[in-house]
XYZ file of C-alpha atoms in Angstrom:
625
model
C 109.614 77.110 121.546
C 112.329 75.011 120.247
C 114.643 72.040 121.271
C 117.823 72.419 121.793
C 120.905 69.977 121.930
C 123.166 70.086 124.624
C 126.624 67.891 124.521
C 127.468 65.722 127.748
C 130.793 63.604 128.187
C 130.836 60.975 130.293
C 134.512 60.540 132.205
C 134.269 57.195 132.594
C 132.742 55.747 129.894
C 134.382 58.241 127.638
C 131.310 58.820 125.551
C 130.286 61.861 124.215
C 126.158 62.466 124.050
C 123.431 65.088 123.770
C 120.644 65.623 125.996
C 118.004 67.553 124.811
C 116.145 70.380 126.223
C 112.668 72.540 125.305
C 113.654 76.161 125.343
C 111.671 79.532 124.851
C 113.447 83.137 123.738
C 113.098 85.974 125.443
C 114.305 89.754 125.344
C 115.676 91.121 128.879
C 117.666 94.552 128.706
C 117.539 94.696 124.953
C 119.683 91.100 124.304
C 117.842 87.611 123.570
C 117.778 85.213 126.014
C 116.831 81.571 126.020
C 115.316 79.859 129.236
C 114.780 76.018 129.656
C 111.114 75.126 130.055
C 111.768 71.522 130.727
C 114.897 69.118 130.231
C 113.711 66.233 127.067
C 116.581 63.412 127.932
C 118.120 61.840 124.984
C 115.034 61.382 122.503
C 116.851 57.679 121.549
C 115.129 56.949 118.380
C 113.680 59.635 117.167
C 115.462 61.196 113.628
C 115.726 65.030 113.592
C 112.833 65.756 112.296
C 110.719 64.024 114.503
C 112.838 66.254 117.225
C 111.260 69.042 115.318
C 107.787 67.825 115.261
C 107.823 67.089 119.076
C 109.192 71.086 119.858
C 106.241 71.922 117.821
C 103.342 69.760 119.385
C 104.264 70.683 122.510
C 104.119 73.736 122.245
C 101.112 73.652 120.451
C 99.409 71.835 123.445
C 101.124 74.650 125.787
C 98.981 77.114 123.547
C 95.286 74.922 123.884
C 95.551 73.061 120.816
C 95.122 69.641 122.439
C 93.607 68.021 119.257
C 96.015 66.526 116.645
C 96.322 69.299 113.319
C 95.587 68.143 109.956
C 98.870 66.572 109.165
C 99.018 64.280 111.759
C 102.643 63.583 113.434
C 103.548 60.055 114.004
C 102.188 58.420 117.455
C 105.284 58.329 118.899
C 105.997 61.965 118.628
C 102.459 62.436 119.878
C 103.017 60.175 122.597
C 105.871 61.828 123.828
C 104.121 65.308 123.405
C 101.593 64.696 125.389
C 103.804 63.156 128.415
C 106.042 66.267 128.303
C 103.396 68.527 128.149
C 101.802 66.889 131.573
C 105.153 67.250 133.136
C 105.110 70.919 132.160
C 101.214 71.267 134.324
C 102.304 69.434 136.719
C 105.600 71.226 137.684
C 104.061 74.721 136.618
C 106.953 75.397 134.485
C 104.511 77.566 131.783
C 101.397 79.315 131.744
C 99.448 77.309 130.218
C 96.840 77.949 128.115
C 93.398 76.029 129.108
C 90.676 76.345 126.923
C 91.992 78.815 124.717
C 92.439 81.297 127.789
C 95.671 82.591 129.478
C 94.713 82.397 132.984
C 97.545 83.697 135.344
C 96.950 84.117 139.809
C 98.799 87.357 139.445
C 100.336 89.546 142.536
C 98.549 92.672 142.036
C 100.757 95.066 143.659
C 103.889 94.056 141.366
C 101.570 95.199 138.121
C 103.606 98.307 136.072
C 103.713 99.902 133.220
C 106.502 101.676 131.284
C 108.324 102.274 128.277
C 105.143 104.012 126.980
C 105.274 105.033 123.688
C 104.115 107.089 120.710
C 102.509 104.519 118.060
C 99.605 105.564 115.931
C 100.803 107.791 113.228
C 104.122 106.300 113.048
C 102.088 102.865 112.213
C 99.726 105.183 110.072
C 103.173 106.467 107.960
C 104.726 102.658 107.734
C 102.114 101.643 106.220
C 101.594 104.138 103.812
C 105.397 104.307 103.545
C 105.023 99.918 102.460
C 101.856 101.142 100.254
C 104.738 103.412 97.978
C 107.431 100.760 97.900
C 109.854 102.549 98.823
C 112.216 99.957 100.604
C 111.847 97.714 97.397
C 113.244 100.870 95.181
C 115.997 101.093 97.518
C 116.882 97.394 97.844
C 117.225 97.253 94.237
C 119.328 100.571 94.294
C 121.542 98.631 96.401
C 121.020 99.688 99.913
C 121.859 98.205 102.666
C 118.931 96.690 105.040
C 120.058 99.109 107.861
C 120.765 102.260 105.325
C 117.188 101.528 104.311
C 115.626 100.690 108.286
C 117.239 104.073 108.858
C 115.623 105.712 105.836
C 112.178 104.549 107.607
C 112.725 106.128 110.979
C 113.788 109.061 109.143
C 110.843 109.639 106.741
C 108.149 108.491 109.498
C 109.630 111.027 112.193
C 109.573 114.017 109.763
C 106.201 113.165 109.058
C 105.030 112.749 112.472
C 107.597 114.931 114.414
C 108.822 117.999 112.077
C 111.922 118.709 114.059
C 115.866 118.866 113.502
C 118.237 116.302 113.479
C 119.077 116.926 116.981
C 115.628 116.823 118.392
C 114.106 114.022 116.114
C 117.123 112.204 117.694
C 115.478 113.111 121.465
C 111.839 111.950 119.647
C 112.602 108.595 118.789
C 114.686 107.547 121.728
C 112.440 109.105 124.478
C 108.796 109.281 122.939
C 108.189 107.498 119.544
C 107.913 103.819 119.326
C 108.826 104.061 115.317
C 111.859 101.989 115.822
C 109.927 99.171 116.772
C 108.234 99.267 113.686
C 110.974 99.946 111.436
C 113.450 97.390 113.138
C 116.430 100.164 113.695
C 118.241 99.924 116.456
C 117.179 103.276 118.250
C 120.692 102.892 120.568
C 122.842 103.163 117.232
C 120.543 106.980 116.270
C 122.666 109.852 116.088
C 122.165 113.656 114.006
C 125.073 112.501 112.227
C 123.594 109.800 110.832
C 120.444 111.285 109.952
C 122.657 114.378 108.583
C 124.161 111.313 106.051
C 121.081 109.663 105.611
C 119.063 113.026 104.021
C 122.221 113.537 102.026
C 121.763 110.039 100.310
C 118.399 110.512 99.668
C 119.068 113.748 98.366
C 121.693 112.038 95.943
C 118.983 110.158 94.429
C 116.191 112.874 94.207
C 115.422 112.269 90.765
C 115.370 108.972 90.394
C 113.306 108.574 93.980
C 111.023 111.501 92.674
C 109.903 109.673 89.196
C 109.571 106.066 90.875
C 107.161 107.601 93.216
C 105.746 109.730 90.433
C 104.600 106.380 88.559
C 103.819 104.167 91.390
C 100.927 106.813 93.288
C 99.913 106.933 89.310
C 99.773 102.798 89.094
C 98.573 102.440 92.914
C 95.621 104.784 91.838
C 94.680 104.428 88.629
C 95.551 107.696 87.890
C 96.431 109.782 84.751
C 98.236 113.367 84.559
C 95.664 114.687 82.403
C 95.880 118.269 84.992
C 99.085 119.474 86.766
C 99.440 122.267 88.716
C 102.589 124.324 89.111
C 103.838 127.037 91.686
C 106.531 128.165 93.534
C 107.445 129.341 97.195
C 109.722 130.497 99.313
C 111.242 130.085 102.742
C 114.054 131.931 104.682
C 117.268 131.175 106.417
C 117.910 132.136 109.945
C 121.458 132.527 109.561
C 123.423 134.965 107.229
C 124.570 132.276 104.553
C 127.275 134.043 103.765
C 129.137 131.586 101.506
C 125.271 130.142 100.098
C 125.177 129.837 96.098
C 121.572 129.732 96.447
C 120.443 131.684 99.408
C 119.653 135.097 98.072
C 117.502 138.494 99.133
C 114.669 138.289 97.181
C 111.023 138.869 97.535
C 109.626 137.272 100.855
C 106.265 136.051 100.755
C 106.284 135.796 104.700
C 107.457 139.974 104.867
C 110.870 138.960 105.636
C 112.761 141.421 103.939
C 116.024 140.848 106.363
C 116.374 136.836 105.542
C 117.808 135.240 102.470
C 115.480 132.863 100.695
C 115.552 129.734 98.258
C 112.660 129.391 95.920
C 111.135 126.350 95.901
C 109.205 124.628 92.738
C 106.620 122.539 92.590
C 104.495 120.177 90.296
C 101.543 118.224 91.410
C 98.696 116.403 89.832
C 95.438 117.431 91.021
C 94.442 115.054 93.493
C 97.906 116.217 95.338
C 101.059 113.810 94.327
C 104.054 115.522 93.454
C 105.367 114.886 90.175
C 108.392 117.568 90.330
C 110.116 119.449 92.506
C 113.037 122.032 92.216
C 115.046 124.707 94.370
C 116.045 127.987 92.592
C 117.867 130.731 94.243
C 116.709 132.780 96.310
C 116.571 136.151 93.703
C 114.919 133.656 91.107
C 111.933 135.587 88.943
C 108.901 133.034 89.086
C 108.583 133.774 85.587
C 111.851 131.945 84.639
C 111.484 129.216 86.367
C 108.796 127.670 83.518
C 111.256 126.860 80.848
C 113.054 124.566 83.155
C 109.852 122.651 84.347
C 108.841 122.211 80.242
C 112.284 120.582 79.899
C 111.963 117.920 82.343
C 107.863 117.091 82.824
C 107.784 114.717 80.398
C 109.692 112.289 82.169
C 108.215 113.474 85.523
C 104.588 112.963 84.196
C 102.246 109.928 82.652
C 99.829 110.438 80.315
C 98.303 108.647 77.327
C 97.869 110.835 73.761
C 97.304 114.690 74.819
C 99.790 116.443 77.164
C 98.489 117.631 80.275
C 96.896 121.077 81.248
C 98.896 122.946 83.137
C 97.110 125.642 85.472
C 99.184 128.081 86.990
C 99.636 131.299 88.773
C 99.411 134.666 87.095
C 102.866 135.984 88.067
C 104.420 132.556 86.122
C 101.869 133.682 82.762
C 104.270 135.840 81.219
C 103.567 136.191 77.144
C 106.882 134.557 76.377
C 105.750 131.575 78.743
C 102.644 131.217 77.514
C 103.914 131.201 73.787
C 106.040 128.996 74.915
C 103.813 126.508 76.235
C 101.504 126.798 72.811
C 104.763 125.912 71.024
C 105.235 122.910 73.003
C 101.801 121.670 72.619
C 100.351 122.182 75.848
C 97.036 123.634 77.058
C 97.197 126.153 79.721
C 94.895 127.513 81.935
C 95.672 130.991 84.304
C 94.561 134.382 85.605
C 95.041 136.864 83.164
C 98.477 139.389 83.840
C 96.283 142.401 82.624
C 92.385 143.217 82.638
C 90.286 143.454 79.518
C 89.384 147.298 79.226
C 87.047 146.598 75.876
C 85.777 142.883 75.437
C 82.235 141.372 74.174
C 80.055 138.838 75.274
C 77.542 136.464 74.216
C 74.405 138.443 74.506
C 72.232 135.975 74.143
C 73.084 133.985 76.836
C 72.937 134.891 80.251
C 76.451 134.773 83.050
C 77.008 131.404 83.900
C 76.022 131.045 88.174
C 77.460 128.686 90.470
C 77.669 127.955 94.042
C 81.325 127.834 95.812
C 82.592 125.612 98.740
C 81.839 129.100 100.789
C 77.993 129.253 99.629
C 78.530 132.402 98.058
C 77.460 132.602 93.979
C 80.149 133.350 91.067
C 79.182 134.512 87.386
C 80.794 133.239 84.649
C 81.033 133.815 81.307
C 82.995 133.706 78.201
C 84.283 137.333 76.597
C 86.210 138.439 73.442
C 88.943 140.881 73.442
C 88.160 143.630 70.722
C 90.777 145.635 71.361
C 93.996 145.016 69.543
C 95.704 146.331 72.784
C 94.361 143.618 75.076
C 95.024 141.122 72.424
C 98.353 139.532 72.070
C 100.280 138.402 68.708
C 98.859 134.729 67.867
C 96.498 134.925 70.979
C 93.558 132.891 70.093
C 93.201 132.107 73.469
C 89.549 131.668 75.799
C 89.167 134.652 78.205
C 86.539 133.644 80.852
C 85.010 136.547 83.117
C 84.856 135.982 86.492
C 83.083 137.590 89.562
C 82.982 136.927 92.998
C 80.832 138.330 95.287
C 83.047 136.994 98.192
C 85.788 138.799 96.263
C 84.209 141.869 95.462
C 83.198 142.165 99.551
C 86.899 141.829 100.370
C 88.199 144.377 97.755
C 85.506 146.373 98.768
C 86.349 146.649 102.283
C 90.669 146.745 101.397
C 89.712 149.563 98.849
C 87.647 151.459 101.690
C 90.898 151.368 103.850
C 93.255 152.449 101.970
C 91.170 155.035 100.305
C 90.649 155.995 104.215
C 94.367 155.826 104.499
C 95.180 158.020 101.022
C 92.908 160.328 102.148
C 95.003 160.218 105.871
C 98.361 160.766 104.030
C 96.990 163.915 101.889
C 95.443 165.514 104.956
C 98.740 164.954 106.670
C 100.935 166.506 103.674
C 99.080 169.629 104.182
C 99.030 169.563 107.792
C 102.934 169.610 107.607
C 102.818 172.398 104.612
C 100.208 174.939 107.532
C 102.517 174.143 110.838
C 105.401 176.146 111.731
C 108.697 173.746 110.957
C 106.837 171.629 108.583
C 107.502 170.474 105.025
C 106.835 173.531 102.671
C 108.862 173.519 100.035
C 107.240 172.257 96.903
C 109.522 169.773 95.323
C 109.730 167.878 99.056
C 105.670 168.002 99.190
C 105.947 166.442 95.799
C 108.215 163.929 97.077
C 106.235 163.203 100.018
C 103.505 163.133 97.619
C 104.788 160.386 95.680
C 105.808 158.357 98.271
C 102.359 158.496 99.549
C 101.287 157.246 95.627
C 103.618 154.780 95.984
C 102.397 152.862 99.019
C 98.598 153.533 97.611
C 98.936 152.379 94.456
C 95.776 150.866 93.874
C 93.515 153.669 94.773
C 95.145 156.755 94.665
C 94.777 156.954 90.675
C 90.768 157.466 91.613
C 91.708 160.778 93.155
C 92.561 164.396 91.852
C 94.836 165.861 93.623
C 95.635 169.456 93.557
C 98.758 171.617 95.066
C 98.742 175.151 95.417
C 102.117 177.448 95.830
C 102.845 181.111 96.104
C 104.781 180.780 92.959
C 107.899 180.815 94.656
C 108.305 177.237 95.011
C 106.880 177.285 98.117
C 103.485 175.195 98.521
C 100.611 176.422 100.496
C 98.053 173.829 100.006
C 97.338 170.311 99.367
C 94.118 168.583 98.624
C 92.547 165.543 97.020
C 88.603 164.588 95.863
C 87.437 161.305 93.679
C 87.342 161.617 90.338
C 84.271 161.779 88.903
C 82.671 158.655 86.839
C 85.453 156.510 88.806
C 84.197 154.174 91.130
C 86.549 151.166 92.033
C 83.955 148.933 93.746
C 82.057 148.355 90.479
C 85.102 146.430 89.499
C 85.706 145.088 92.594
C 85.570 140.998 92.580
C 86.055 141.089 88.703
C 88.994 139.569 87.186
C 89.530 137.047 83.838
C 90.856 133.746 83.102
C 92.805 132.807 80.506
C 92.981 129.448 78.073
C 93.479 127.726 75.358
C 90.520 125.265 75.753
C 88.090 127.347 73.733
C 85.591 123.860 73.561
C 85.082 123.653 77.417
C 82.110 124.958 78.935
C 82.292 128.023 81.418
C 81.348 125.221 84.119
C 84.351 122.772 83.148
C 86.679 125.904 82.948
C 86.175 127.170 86.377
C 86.749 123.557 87.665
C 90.022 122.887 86.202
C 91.259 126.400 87.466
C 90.079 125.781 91.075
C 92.290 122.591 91.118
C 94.600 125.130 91.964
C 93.334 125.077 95.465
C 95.502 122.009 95.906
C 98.818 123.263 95.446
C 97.716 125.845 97.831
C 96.874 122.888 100.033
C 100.453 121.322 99.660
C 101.902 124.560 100.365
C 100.478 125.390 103.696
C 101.495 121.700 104.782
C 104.815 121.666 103.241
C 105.698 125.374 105.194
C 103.357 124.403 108.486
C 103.001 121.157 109.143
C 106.128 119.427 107.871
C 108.288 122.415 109.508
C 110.012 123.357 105.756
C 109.487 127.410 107.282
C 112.480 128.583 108.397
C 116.166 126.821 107.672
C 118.307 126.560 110.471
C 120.775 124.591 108.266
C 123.897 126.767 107.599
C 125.458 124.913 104.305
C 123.620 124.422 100.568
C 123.828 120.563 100.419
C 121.762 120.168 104.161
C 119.252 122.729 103.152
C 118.349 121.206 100.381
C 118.741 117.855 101.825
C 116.555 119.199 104.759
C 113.908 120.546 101.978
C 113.928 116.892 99.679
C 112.999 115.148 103.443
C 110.275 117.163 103.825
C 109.282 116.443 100.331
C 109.429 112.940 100.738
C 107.557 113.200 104.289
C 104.574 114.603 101.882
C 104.602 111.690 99.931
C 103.229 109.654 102.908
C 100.781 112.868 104.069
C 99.298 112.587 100.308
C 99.120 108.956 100.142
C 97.155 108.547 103.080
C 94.990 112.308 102.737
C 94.125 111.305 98.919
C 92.414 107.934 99.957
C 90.747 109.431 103.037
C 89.635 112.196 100.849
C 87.522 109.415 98.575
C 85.579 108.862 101.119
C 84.950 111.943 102.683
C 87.190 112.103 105.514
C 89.496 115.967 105.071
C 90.892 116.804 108.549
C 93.555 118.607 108.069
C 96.954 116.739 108.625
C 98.097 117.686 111.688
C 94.497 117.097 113.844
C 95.148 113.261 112.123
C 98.670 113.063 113.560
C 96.635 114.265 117.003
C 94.153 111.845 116.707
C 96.253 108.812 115.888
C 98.667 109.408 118.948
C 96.330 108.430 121.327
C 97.185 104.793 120.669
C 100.126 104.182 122.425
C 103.113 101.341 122.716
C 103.257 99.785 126.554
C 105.306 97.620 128.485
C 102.885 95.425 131.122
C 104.859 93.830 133.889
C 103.610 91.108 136.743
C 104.774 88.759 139.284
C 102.572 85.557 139.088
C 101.655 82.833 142.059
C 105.071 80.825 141.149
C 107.291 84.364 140.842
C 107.912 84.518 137.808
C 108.062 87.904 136.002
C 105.675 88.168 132.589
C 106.515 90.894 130.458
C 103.413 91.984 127.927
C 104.239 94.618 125.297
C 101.088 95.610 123.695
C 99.595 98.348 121.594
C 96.629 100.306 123.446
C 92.963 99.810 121.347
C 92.809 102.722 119.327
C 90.024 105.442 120.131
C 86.700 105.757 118.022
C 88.387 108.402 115.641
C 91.703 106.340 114.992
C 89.962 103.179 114.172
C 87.391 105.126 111.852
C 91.019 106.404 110.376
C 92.404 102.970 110.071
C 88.762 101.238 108.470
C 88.723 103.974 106.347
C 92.644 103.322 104.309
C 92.181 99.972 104.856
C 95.129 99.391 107.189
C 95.798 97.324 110.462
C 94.824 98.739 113.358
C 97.521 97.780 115.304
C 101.140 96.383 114.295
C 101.719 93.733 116.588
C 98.825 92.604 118.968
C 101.341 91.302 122.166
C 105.252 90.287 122.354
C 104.529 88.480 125.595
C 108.013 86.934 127.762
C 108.224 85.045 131.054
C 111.642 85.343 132.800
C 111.610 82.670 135.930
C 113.762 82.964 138.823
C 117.325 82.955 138.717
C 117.005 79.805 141.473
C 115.384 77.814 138.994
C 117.488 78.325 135.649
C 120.455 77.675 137.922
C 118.789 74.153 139.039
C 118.074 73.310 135.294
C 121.273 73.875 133.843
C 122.739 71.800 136.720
C-alpha cells in the first residue's frame, strides 16, 4: 500500500490542492494496476514523511499488526491510522486480516484454477544457477539485465527441457513457470533470440568456462589434485555439406552414414568440468592430448604437484605418455598392449577387493622383463588386474563368436561341396579372410586347414582349436599403467575407477541434456548448441555433487521427475462483497522434493503467494469521482 497525491483545482477560488488517497498495486492481463482502497483528504499538517509513516501503519493494521512496532510513529500519525483503518472495516473496502488470519465468505462456485505451471526443477536450477554466480560474471562482463534474464531462461530450460530452440520456445510459454523466476518477459521469447543468446555465450566460452572452473573449486573447497579426460562423439542429421568440422569418422553410436564432431572433455573427479573442446569429426583421440596439456594449466587449480590425469587407453599412445612425463605430470591408464612375460612379488599374495557390483577383483603389482613389453625410459607401475565380472562377460562374448567362427568355416565349405558355390581357391581364401577379419579376437585360437585338387580349385575347408590355447584363462585380465610407483595396489585401483565419472557425464551430456544428435545445419549453432548443453551440466553437477555427500544418487532425469510435481497456480474467487481475489501460489512440494530441497539446502518454494483483489468496476468509478 501506498499514498498517493492527486491534484484538484478549484474554479472559483482558483486554488490548486492535493487530496490524498491509499492505493494498492495489482497485476490484471499482464500490466500493473493501482486501485483506491480509501480516499485520505488533504492530510493538512502532516510533512511528507509523516504521509509515509501513515501509508505504512495502515497498512500494517490491515495486515493484524494492531500494536505500535518498535520505532514508534508520532501520535498523530497513529491517530489518524487507526481512524482510517476503522473506516476501511467498516465500509469493507479490504480483507482484513483479524488475528493474524485472512478470513474471506467466499462464493464457492466462482473458485478456479489456471495458468498451472511447471516449477520445481526450474526453482531447483535458479538456485543452483545463483549458487555459481553466474549473473554477477556477466554483469561485470557488461551485460545487459535482460541479455542476462534471458541467459537464465535459457540455461534453466536446457536443463530441465532438452529441446530446440523452437520447442523450448513452446516450453516456456505454455508449460514452464521459469520466467517467473527469472523475471523475462516470456511474451518478448522467440528461437531467434535464443539462436543469439547461445551464440553470445558461446563467444565467451573460455572465459565463462575458467570462472566456473574456480568458483565450483572455491564453493567446495576443492583441489584438482585428479582430472579425468575423454572424448566423444555425436552425429549430424543433415549432410553438412559446407561443415569445417563435421567429418565421417568413427561412430561410437554405429552410425557409419552421419558426420560427427568430437567432443573433449576435462573433469575433476567429483564431476565439474574444467575443459571442454570440439575437434572434427575425423579427429584421432590420440591427438587431441597435446592440445589439452597446452591449456590445463589455466583451466585447473592446484597447489605444488600437478594433477593426475587418468585416461582412456586409446588416448595412451607412447608419444603421449612421454609427453606427459616431460611435462611433469603423473598419469594413470589401461595399458595399449598386454604383458606376455612380467614378474610378481611372490611373497605377497593378489591384492582382493570388493566392487560396487559385489563381485571380487585381484590386484597386484608386476614387472615387465621383457625388453619388448618395455618401452624406452618406461619406469612406469604396471598393476594386474582381474575381474571376475569381466572374465564372465569375455567368457560368454568369446563363446559366441567362437560359435560364430566356427559358423563362418562350416559355411565356406558348405559353399566349396554345393553345385554353384564358391570353389575356387583364391575366392575361399578371400572369403576366408573376411571371415578373420570380422573374428578377430578368436579366430587366431584356431587351425585352419584348406585342401585343393592342386589345380587351384579347393575341396575342403576345416578348422579345430589349437592346442595349449585357451582364451578364457585370460579372460577378465588386463593391466594398468602409472607412474605412481609409491601408491598401494588399493590407492591405484581407486584413482583409476574415478574414471567412472566421466562415464557418468557422458551418458548425461548425450541422454539427458539431448547433446545426441545435431539438428543444427551451420558450425557456429552446433557448437553453440553443444557449449549450452555444457553449461546446462554445470547446474546438473552443482546440485548432483552436493546430493551425492549425503547419499542421495538418483540419476538426473528421475530428479527433474520428481521435482515437477510442485507446480505454479493461479487461485481465483468471488468474495461476499464481489470482489475478485487472485492467489498465485506454489503447490507444497511432495515427500521426495522436499527431502531434495532439505538435502542442498535450498528454499522450498520461491515465492509463498502474490495475492491481488480487483473490486468492481462500479466502485473504482465512484472513488475516482
Amino acid at each position: 500500500m501506498f499514498v498517493k497525491p492527486l491534484s484538484k483545482y478549484n474554479k472559483t477560488t482558483k486554488e490548486r490542492y492535493s487530496l490524498y488517497q491509499l492505493c494498492e498495486s495489482f497485476r490484471l492481463d499482464g500490466r500493473v494496476r493501482h486501485r483506491v482502497i480509501i480516499g485520505l483528504g488533504k492530510l493538512e499538517g502532516l510533512s511528507i514523511e509523516q504521509k509515509l509513516q501513515l501509508g505504512k501503519r495502515i497498512e500494517e493494521m490491515v495486515q493484524g499488526k494492531m500494536r505500535l512496532p518498535l520505532e514508534q510513529p508520532d501520535e498523530q500519525v497513529e491517530r489518524m491510522a487507526l481512524h482510517f483503518y476503522k473506516q476501511i472495516v467498516e465500509k469493507r473496502r479490504y480483507d482484513v486480516k483479524k488475528n493474524g488470519a485472512d478470513w474471506q465468505i467466499v462464493d464457492i462456485d466462482t473458485v478456479k484454477n489456471k495458468d498451472g505451471r511447471e516449477i520445481g526443477a526450474e526453482w531447483l536450477c535458479k538456485q543452483a544457477f545463483d549458487q555459481l554466480d553466474i549473473s554477477r560474471f556477466l554483469r561485470q562482463s557488461g551485460w545487459l539485465e535482460e541479455k542476462i534474464s534471458l541467459v537464465t531462461t535459457h540455461i534453466i530450460s536446457r536443463a530441465v527441457y532438452p529441446a530446440s530452440e523452437l520447442k523450448t520456445v513452446r516450453f516456456v510459454k505454455e508449460n514452464s513457470g521459469v520466467c517467473e523466476l527469472t523475471g523475462y518477459d516470456k511474451d518478448k521469447l522467440t528461437k531467434d533470440k535464443l539462436y543469439e543468446i547461445s551464440n553470445a555465450l558461446y563467444s565467451i566460452k573460455d572465459q565463462l568456462e575458467s570462472f566456473l572452473s574456480q568458483k565450483t573449486n572455491d564453493l567446495f573447497d576443492l583441489d584438482d589434485k585428479i582430472i579425468l579426460y575423454d572424448l566423444t562423439n555425436t552425429y549430424f542429421e543433415g549432410r553438412m555439406l559446407n561443415s569445417k568440422i563435421a567429418k565421417f569418422g568413427r561412430s561410437k553410436e554405429k552410425r557409419k552414414d552421419a558426420k560427427l564432431v568430437v567432443l573433449a572433455i576435462v573433469i575433476n573427479r567429483e564431476g565439474f568440468l574444467k575443459y571442454s573442446n570440439i575437434f572434427r569429426g575425423n579427429m584421432a583421440d590420440s591427438k587431441t592430448l597435446k592440445i589439452l596439456i597446452n591449456t590445463i594449466n589455466s583451466q585447473t587449480f592446484f597447489s605444488g604437484r600437478k594433477p593426475i590425469v587418468v585416461m582412456d587407453a586409446g588416448i595412451a599412445t607412447e608419444d603421449n605418455l612421454k609427453m606427459l612425463r616431460k611435462e611433469g605430470y603423473n598419469y594413470m591408464c589401461v595399458s595399449r598392449s598386454t604383458l606376455k612375460n612380467y614378474q610378481a612379488d611372490t611373497s605377497k599374495e593378489p591384492v582382493e577387493i570388493i566392487d560396487k557390483r559385489k563381485q571380487p577383483i585381484e590386484l597386484m603389482k608386476v614387472i615387465p622383463i621383457n625388453e619388448t613389453d618395455k618401452e624406452d625410459n618406461d619406469n612406469d607401475t604396471y598393476l594386474w588386474v582381474k575381474s571376475k565380472a569381466k572374465a564372465l562377460k569375455e567368457n560368454s562374448m568369446n563363446g559366441l563368436l567362437s560359435q560364430r567362427f566356427e559358423e563362418g568355416i562350416q559355411s565356406i565349405n558348405e559353399g566349396i561341396h554345393k553345385k554353384g558355390g564358391t570353389k575356387k581357391l583364391d575366392k575361399v581364401n578371400q572369403r576366408l579372410g573376411r571371415l578373420k577379419e570380422k573374428y578377430h579376437s578368436v579366430h587366431r585360437y584356431y587351425d585352419i586347414t584348406i585342401t585343393d585338387d592342386g589345380k587351384g580349385t579347393a575341396t575342403a575347408i576345416s578348422c579345430r582349436h589349437k592346442t595349449g590355447e585357451d582364451p578364457d584363462k585370460k579372460a577378465g585380465i588386463y593391466f594398468l599403467r602409472t607412474t605412481l610407483d609409491e601408491k598401494s595396489e588399493k590407492t591405484l585401483w581407486a584413482i583409476y575407477n574415478v574414471i567412472r565419472e566421466i562415464e557418468y557425464t557422458f551418458r548425461v551430456l548425450k541422454t539427458d541434456l539431448d547433446l545426441r544428435p545435431i539438428y543444427h545445419k551451420t558450425d557456429e549453432a552446433s557448437m553453440a548448441h553443444l557449449h549450452l548443453g555444457l553449461l546446462a551440466y554445470w547446474l546438473v553437477s552443482t546440485i548432483r555433487y552436493q546430493l551425492k555427500q549425503n547419499d542421495y544418487k538418483y540419476q538426473w532425469n528421475e530428479i527433474v521427475r520428481i521435482m515437477n510435481t510442485q507446480k505454479l497456480v493461479t487461485t481465483s474467487f468471488k468474495n461476499i462483497d464481489n470482489q475478485t481475489i487472485v492467489i498465485r501460489q506454489c503447490t507444497v512440494p511432495e515427500r521426495k522434493a522436499k527431502e531434495i530441497y532439505d538435502l542442498l539446502g535450498y528454499k522450498p518454494v520461491p515465492f509463498h503467494r502474490k495475492k491481488s483483489v480487483v473490486v468492481p468496476v462500479e466502485i473504482l468509478k465512484n472513488n475516482s469521482s
